[in-house]
PDB file of C-alpha atoms and ligand atoms in Angstrom:
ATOM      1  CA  UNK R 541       9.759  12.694   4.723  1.00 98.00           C
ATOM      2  CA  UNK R 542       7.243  10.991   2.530  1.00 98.00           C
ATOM      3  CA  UNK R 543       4.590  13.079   0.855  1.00 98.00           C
ATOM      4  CA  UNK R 544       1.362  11.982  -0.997  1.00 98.00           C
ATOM      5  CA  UNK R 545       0.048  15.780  -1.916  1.00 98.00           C
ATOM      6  CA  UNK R 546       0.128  19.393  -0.399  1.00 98.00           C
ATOM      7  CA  UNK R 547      -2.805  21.113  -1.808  1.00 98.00           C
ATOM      8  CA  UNK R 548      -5.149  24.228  -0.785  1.00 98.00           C
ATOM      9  CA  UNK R 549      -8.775  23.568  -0.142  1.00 98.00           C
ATOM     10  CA  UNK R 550     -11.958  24.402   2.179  1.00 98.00           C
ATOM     11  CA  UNK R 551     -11.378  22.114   5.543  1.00 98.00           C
ATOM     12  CA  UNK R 552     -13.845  19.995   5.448  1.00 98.00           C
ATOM     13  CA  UNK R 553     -13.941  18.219   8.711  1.00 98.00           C
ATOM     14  CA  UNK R 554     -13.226  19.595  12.113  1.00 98.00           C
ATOM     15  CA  UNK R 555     -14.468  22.962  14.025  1.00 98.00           C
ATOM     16  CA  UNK R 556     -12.286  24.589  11.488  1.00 98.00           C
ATOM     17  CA  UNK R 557     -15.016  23.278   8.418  1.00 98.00           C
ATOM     18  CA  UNK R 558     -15.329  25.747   6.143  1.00 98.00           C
ATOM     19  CA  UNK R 559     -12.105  27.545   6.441  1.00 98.00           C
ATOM     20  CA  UNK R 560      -9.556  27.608   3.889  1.00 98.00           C
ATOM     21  CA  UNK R 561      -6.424  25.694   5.045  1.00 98.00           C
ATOM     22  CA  UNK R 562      -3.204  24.094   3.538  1.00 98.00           C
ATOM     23  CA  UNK R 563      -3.310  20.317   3.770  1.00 98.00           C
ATOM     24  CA  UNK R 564      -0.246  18.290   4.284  1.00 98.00           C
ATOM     25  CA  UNK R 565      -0.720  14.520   3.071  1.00 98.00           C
ATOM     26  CA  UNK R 566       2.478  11.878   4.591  1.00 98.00           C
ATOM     27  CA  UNK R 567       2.433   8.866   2.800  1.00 98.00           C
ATOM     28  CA  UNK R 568       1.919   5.563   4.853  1.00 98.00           C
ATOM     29  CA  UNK R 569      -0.477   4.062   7.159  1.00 98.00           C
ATOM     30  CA  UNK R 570      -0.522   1.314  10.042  1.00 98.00           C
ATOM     31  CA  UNK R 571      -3.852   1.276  10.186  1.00 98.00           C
ATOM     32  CA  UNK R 572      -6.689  -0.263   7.705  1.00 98.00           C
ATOM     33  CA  UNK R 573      -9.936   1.234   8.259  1.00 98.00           C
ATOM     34  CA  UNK R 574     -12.455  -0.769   6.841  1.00 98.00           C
ATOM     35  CA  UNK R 575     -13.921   2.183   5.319  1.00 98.00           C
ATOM     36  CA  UNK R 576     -10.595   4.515   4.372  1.00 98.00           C
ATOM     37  CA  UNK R 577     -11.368   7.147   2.080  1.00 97.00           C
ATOM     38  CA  UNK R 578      -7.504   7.732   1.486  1.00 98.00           C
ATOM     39  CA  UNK R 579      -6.199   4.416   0.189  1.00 98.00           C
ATOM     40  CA  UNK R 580      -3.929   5.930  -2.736  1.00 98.00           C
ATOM     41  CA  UNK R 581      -2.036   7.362   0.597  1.00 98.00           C
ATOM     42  CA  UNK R 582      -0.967   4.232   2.122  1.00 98.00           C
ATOM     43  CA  UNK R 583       1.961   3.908  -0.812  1.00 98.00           C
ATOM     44  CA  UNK R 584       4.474   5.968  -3.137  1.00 96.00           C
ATOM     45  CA  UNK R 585       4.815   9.327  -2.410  1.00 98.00           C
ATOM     46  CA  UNK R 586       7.474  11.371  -2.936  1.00 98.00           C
ATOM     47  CA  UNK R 587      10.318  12.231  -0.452  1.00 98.00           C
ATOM     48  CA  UNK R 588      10.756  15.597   0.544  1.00 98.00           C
ATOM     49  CA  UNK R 589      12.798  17.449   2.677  1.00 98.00           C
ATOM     50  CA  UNK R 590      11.824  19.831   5.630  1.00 98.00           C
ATOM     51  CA  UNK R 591      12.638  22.544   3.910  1.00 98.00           C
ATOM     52  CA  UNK R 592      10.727  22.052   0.703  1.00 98.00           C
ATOM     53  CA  UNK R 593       7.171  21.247   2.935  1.00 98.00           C
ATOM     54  CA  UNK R 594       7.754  24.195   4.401  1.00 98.00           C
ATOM     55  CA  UNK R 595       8.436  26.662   1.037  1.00 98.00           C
ATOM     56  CA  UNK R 596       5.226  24.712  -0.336  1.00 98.00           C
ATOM     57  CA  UNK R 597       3.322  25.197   2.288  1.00 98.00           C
ATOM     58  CA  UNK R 598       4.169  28.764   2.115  1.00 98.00           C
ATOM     59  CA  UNK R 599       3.278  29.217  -1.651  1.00 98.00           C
ATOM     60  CA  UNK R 600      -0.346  28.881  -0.366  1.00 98.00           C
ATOM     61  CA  UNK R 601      -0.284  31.946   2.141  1.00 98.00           C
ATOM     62  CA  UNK R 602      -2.944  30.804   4.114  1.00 98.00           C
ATOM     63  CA  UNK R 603      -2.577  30.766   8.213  1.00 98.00           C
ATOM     64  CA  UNK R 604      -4.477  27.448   8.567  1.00 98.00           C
ATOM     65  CA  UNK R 605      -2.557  24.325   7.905  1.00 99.00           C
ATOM     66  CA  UNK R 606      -3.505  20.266   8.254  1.00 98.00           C
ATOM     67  CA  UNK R 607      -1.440  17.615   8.865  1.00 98.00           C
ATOM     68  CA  UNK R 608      -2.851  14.450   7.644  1.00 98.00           C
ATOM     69  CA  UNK R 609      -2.532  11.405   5.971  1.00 98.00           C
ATOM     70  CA  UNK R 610      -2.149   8.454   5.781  1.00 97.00           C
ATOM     71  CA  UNK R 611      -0.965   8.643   9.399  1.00 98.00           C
ATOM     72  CA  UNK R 612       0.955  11.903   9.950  1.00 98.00           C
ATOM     73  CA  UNK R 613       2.793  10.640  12.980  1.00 98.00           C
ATOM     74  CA  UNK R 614       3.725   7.309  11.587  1.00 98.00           C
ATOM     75  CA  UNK R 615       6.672   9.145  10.310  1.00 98.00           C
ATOM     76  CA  UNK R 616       9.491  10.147  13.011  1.00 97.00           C
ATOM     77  CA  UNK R 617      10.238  13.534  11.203  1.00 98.00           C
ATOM     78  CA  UNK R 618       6.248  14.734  11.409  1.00 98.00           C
ATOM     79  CA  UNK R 619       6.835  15.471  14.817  1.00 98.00           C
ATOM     80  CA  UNK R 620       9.943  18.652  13.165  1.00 98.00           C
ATOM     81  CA  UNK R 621       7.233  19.538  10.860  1.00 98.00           C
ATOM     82  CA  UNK R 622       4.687  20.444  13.250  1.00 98.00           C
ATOM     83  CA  UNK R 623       7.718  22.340  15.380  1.00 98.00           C
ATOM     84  CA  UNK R 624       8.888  24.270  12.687  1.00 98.00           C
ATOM     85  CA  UNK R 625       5.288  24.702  10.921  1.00 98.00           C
ATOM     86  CA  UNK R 626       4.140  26.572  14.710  1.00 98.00           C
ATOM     87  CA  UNK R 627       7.143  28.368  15.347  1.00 98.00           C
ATOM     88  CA  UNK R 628       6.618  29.750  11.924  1.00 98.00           C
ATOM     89  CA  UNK R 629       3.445  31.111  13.562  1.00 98.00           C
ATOM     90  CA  UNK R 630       0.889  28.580  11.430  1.00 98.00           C
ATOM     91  CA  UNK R 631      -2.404  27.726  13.246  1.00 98.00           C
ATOM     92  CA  UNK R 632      -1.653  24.067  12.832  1.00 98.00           C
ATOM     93  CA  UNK R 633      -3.761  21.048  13.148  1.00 98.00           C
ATOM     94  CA  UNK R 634      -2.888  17.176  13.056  1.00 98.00           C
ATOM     95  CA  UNK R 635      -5.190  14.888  11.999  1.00 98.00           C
ATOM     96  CA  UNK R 636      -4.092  11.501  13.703  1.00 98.00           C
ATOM     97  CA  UNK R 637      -5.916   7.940  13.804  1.00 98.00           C
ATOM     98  CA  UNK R 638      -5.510   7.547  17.671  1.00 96.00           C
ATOM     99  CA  UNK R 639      -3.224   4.816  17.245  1.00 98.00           C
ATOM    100  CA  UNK R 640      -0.155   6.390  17.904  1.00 98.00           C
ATOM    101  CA  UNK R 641       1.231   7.985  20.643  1.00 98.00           C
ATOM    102  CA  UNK R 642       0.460  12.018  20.468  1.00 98.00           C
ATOM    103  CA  UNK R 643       2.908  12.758  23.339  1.00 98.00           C
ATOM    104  CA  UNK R 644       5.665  14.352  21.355  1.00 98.00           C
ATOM    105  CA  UNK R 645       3.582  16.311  19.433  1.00 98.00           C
ATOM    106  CA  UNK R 646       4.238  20.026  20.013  1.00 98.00           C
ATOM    107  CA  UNK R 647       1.421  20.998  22.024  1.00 97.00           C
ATOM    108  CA  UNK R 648       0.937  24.254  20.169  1.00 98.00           C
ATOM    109  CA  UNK R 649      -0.758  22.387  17.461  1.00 98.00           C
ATOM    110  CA  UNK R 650      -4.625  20.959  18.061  1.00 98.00           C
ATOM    111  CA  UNK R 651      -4.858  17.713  17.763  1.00 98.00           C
ATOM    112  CA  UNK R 652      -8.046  15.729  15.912  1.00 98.00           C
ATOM    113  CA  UNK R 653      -8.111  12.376  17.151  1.00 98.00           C
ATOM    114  CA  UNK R 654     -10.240   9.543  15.532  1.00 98.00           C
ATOM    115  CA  UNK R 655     -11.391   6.946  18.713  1.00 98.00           C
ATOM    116  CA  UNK R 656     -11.758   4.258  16.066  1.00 98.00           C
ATOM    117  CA  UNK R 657     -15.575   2.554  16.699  1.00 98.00           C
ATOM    118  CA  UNK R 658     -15.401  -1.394  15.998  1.00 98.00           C
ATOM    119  CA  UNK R 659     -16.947  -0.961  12.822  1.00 98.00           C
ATOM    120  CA  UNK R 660     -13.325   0.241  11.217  1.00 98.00           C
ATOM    121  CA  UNK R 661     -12.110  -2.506  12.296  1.00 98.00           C
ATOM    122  CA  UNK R 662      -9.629  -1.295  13.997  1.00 98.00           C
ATOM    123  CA  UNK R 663     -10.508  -0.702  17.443  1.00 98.00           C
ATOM    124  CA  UNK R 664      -7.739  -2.898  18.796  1.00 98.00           C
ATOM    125  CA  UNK R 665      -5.110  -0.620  17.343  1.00 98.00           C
ATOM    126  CA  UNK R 666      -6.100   2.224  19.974  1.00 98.00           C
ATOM    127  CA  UNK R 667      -3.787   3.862  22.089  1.00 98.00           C
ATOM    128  CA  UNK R 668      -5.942   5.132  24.600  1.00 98.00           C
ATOM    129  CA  UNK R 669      -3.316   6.894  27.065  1.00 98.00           C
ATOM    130  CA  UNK R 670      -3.950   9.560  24.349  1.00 98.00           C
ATOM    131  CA  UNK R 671      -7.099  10.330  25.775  1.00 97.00           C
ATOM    132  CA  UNK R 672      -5.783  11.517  28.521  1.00 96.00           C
ATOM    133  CA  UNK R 673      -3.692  13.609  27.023  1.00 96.00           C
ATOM    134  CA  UNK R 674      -5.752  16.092  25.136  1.00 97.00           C
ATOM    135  CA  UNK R 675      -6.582  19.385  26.205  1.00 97.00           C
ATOM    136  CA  UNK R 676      -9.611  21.966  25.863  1.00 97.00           C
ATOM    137  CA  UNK R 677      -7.935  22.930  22.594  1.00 96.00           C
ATOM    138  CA  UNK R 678      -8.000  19.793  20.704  1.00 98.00           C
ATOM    139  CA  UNK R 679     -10.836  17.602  19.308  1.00 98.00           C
ATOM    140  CA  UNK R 680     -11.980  14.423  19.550  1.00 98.00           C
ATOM    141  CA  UNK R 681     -14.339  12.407  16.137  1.00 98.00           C
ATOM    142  CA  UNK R 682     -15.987   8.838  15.922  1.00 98.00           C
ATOM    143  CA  UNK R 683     -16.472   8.393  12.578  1.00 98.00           C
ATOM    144  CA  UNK R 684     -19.576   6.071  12.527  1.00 98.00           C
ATOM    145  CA  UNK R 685     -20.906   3.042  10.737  1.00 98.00           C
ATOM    146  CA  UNK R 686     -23.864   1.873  11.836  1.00 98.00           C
ATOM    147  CA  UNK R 687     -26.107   1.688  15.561  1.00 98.00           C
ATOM    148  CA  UNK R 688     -23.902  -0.538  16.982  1.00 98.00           C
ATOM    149  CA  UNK R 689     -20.820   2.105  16.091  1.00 99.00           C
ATOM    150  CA  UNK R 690     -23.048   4.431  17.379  1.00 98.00           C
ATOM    151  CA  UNK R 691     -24.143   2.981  20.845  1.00 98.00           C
ATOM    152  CA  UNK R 692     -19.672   2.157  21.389  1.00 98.00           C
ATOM    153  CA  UNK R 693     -18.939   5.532  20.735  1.00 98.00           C
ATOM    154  CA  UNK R 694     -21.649   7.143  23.620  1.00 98.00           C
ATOM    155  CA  UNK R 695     -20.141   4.383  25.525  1.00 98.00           C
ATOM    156  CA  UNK R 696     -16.703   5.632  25.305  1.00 98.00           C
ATOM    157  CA  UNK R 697     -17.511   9.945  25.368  1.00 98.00           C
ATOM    158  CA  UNK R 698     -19.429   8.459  29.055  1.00 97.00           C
ATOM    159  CA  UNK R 699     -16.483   6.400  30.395  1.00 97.00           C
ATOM    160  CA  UNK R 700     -13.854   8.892  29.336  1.00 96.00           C
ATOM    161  CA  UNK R 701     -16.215  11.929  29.841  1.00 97.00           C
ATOM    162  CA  UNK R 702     -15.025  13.606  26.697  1.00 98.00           C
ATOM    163  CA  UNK R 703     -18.027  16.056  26.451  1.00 97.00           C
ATOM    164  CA  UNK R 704     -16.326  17.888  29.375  1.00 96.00           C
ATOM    165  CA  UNK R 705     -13.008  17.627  27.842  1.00 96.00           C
ATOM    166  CA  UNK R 706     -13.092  18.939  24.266  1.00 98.00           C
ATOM    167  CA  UNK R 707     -15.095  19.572  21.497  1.00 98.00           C
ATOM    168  CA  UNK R 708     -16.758  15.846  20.145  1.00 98.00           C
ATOM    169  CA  UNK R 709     -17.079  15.287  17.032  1.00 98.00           C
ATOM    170  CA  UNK R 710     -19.072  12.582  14.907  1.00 98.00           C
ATOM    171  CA  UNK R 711     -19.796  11.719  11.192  1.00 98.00           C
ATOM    172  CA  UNK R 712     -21.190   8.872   9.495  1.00 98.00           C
ATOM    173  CA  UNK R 713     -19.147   6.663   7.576  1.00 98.00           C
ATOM    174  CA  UNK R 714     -19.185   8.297   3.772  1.00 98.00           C
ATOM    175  CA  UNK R 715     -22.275   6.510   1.637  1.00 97.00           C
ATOM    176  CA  UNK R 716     -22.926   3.651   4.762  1.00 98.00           C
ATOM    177  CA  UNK R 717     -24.811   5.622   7.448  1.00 98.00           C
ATOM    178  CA  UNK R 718     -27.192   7.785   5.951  1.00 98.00           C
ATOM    179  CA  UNK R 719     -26.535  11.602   7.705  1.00 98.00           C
ATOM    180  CA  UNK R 720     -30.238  11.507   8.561  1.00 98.00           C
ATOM    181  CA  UNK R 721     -30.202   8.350  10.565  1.00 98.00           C
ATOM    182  CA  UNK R 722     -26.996   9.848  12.503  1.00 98.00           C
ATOM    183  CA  UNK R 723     -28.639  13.329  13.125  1.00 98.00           C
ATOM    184  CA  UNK R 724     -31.901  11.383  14.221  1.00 98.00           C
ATOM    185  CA  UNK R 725     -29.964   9.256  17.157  1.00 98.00           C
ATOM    186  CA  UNK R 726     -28.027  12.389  18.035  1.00 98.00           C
ATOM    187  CA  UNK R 727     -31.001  14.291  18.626  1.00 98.00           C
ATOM    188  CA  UNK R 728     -33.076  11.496  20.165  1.00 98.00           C
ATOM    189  CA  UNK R 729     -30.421  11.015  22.707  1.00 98.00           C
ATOM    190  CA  UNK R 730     -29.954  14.799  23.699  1.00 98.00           C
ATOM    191  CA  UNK R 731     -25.982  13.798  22.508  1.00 98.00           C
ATOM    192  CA  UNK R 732     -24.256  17.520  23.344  1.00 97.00           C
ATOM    193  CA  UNK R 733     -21.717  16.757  20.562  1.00 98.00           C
ATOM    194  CA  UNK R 734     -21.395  17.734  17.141  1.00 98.00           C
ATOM    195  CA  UNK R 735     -22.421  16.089  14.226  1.00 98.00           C
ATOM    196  CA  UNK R 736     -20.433  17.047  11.253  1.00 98.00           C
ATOM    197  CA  UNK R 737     -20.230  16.313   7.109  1.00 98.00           C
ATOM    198  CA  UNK R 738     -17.220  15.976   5.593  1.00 98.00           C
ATOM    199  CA  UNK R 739     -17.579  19.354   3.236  1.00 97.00           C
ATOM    200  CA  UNK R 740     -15.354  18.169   0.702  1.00 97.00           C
ATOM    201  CA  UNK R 741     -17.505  15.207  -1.067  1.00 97.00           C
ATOM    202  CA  UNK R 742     -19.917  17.975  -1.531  1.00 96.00           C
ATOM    203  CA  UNK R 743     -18.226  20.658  -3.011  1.00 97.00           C
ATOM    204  CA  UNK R 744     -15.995  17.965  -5.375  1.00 98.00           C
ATOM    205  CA  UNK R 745     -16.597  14.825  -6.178  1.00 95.00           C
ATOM    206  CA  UNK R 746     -16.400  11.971  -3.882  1.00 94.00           C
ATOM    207  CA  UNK R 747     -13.679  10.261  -4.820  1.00 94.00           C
ATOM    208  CA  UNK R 748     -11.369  13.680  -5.936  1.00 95.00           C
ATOM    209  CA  UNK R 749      -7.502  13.945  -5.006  1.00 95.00           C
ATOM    210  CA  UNK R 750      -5.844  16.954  -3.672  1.00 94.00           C
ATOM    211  CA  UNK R 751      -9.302  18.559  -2.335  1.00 96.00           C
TER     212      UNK R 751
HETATM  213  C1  SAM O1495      -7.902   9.707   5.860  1.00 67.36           C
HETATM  214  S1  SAM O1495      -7.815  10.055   7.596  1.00 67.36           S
HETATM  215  C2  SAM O1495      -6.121  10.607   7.791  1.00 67.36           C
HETATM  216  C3  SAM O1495      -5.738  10.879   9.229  1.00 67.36           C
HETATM  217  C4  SAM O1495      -5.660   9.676  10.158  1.00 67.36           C
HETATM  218  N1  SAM O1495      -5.107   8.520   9.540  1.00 67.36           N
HETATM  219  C5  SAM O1495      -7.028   9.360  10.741  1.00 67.36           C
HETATM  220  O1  SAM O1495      -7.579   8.283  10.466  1.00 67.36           O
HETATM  221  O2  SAM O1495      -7.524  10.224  11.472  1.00 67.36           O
HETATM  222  C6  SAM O1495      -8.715  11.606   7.745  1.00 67.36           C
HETATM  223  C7  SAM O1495     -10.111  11.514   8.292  1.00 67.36           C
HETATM  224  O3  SAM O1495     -10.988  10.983   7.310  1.00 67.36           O
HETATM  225  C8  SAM O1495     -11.913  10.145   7.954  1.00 67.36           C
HETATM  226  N2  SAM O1495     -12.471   9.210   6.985  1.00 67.36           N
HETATM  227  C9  SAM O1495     -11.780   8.351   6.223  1.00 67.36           C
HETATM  228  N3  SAM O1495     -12.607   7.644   5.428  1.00 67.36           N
HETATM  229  C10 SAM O1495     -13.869   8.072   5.707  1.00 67.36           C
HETATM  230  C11 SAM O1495     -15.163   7.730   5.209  1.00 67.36           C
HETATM  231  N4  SAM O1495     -15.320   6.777   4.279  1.00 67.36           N
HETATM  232  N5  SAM O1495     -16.234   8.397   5.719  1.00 67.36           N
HETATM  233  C12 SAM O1495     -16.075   9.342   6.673  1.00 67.36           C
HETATM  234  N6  SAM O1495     -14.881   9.709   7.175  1.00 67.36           N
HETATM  235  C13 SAM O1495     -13.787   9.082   6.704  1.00 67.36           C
HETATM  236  C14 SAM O1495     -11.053   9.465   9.003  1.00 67.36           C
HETATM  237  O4  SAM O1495     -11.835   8.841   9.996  1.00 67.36           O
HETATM  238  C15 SAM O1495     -10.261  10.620   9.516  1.00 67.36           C
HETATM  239  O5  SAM O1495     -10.989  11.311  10.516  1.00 67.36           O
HETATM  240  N1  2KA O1496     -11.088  19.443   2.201  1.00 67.36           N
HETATM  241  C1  2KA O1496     -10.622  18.488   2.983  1.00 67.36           C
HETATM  242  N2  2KA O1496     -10.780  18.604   4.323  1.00 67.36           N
HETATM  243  C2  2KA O1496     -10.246  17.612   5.099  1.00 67.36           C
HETATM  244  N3  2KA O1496     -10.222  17.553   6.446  1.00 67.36           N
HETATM  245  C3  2KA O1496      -9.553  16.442   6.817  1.00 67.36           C
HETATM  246  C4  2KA O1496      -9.112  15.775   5.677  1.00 67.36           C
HETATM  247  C5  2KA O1496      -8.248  14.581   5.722  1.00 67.36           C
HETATM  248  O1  2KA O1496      -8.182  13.809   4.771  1.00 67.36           O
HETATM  249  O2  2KA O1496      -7.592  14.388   6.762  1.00 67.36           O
HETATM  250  C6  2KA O1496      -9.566  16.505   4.578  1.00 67.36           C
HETATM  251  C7  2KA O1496      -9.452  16.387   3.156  1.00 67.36           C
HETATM  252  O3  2KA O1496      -8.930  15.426   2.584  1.00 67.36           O
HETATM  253  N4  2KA O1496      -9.974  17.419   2.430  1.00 67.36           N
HETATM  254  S1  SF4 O1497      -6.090   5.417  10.092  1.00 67.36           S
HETATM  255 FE1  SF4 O1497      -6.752   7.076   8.687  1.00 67.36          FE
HETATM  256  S2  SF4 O1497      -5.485   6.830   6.823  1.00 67.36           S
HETATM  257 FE2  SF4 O1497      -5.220   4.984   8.063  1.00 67.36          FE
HETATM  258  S3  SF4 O1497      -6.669   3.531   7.187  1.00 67.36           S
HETATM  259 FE3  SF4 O1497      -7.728   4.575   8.892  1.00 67.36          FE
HETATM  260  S4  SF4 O1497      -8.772   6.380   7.988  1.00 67.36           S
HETATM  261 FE4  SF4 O1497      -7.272   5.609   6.483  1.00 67.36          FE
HETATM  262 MG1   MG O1498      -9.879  13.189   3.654  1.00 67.36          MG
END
């Protein structure tokens, strides 16, 4: 498979924020998000076999491992990564764009799916028999824009009633919506959902790899 980076870091996004955890970056995305904070993962890489993910992961010895990308389940053999990477007793967690279909992904890893809000651009690319898919377990993030982002994405949590499904998750759209602005809507609208930072742009810089 098609590695970008494996690195050890604080998670920065997710219920898990603040934990350490092992981060899995496949190379290669589907998707272009207006806003994509991850461009340098859409090409190169290196390929690298099962086993060798799995010995690097290991080097790490933390319990908590991410699969991201790019778009971890754009690539067939992500879905024997996630196996092995549970059965080897990992608390594992796939980050996924939403686009894709998360039904042969070993269900003792969470999922974190992105609903993409219009403002990505990407809306179209949904596949939205995920929703009904996910369990208590998993986690569901709009990562927003702007108000109009904002007004889709209570939209959606409504009409799917994801509040009563799993945790929800939302973040503004890094240096575009200003946290406050987010926090204030949130608030104003009684929204039980939770608003969340990515940690990572605040502890490093902004723009640093492999963090
Ligand atoms: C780079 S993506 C990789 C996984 C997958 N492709 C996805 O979109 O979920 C990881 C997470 O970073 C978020 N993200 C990317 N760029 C961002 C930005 N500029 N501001 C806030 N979140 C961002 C994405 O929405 C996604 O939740
Ligand atoms: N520290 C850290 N936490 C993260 N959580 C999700 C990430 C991602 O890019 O998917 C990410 C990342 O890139 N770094
Ligand atoms: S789906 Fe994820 S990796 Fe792909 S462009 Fe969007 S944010 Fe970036
Ligand atoms: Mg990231």
């Amino acid at each position: 498979m098609r590695i970008t980076e494996i690195f050890h870091s604080i998670q920065g996004e997710s219920t898990y924020a603040g934990e350490p955890c092992v981060f899995v970056r496949l190379t290669g995305c589907p998707l272009r998000c207006t806003w994509c904070d991850t461009a340098y993962a859409f090409h190169e890489g290196q390929e690298m076999s099962l086993a060798d993910v799995m010995t690097a992961v290991k080097s790490y010895g933390c319990r908590l491992v991410e699969v991201t990308g790019g778009e971890p389940l754009a690539q067939s053999q992500t879905i024997e990564l996630i196996e092995s990477l549970c059965e080897t007793g990992y608390k594992v967690l796939v980050e996924t764009s939403g686009a894709i279909d998360i039904s042969p992904v070993d269900r003792r890893a969470q999922i974190i799916l992105d609903v993409k809000c219009p403002g990505s651009g990407m809306t179209e690319r949904m596949w939205w028999p995920n929703l009904a898919q996910l369990t208590a377990k998993d986690e569901v993030k709009f990562v927003v824009a702007g108000r109009s982002d904002y007004d889709w994405a209570v939209g959606i949590i409504e009409r799917y009633g994801l509040t009563g499904l799993c945790p929800v998750l939302m973040s503004p759209v890094f240096e575009t919506l200003e946290p406050r602005q987010l926090a204030e809507w949130i608030l104003r609208d009684r929204l039980p959902i939770r608003f969340q930072l990515q940690l990572h742009k605040f502890i490093w810089a902004p723009d640093a790899r492999g963090v």
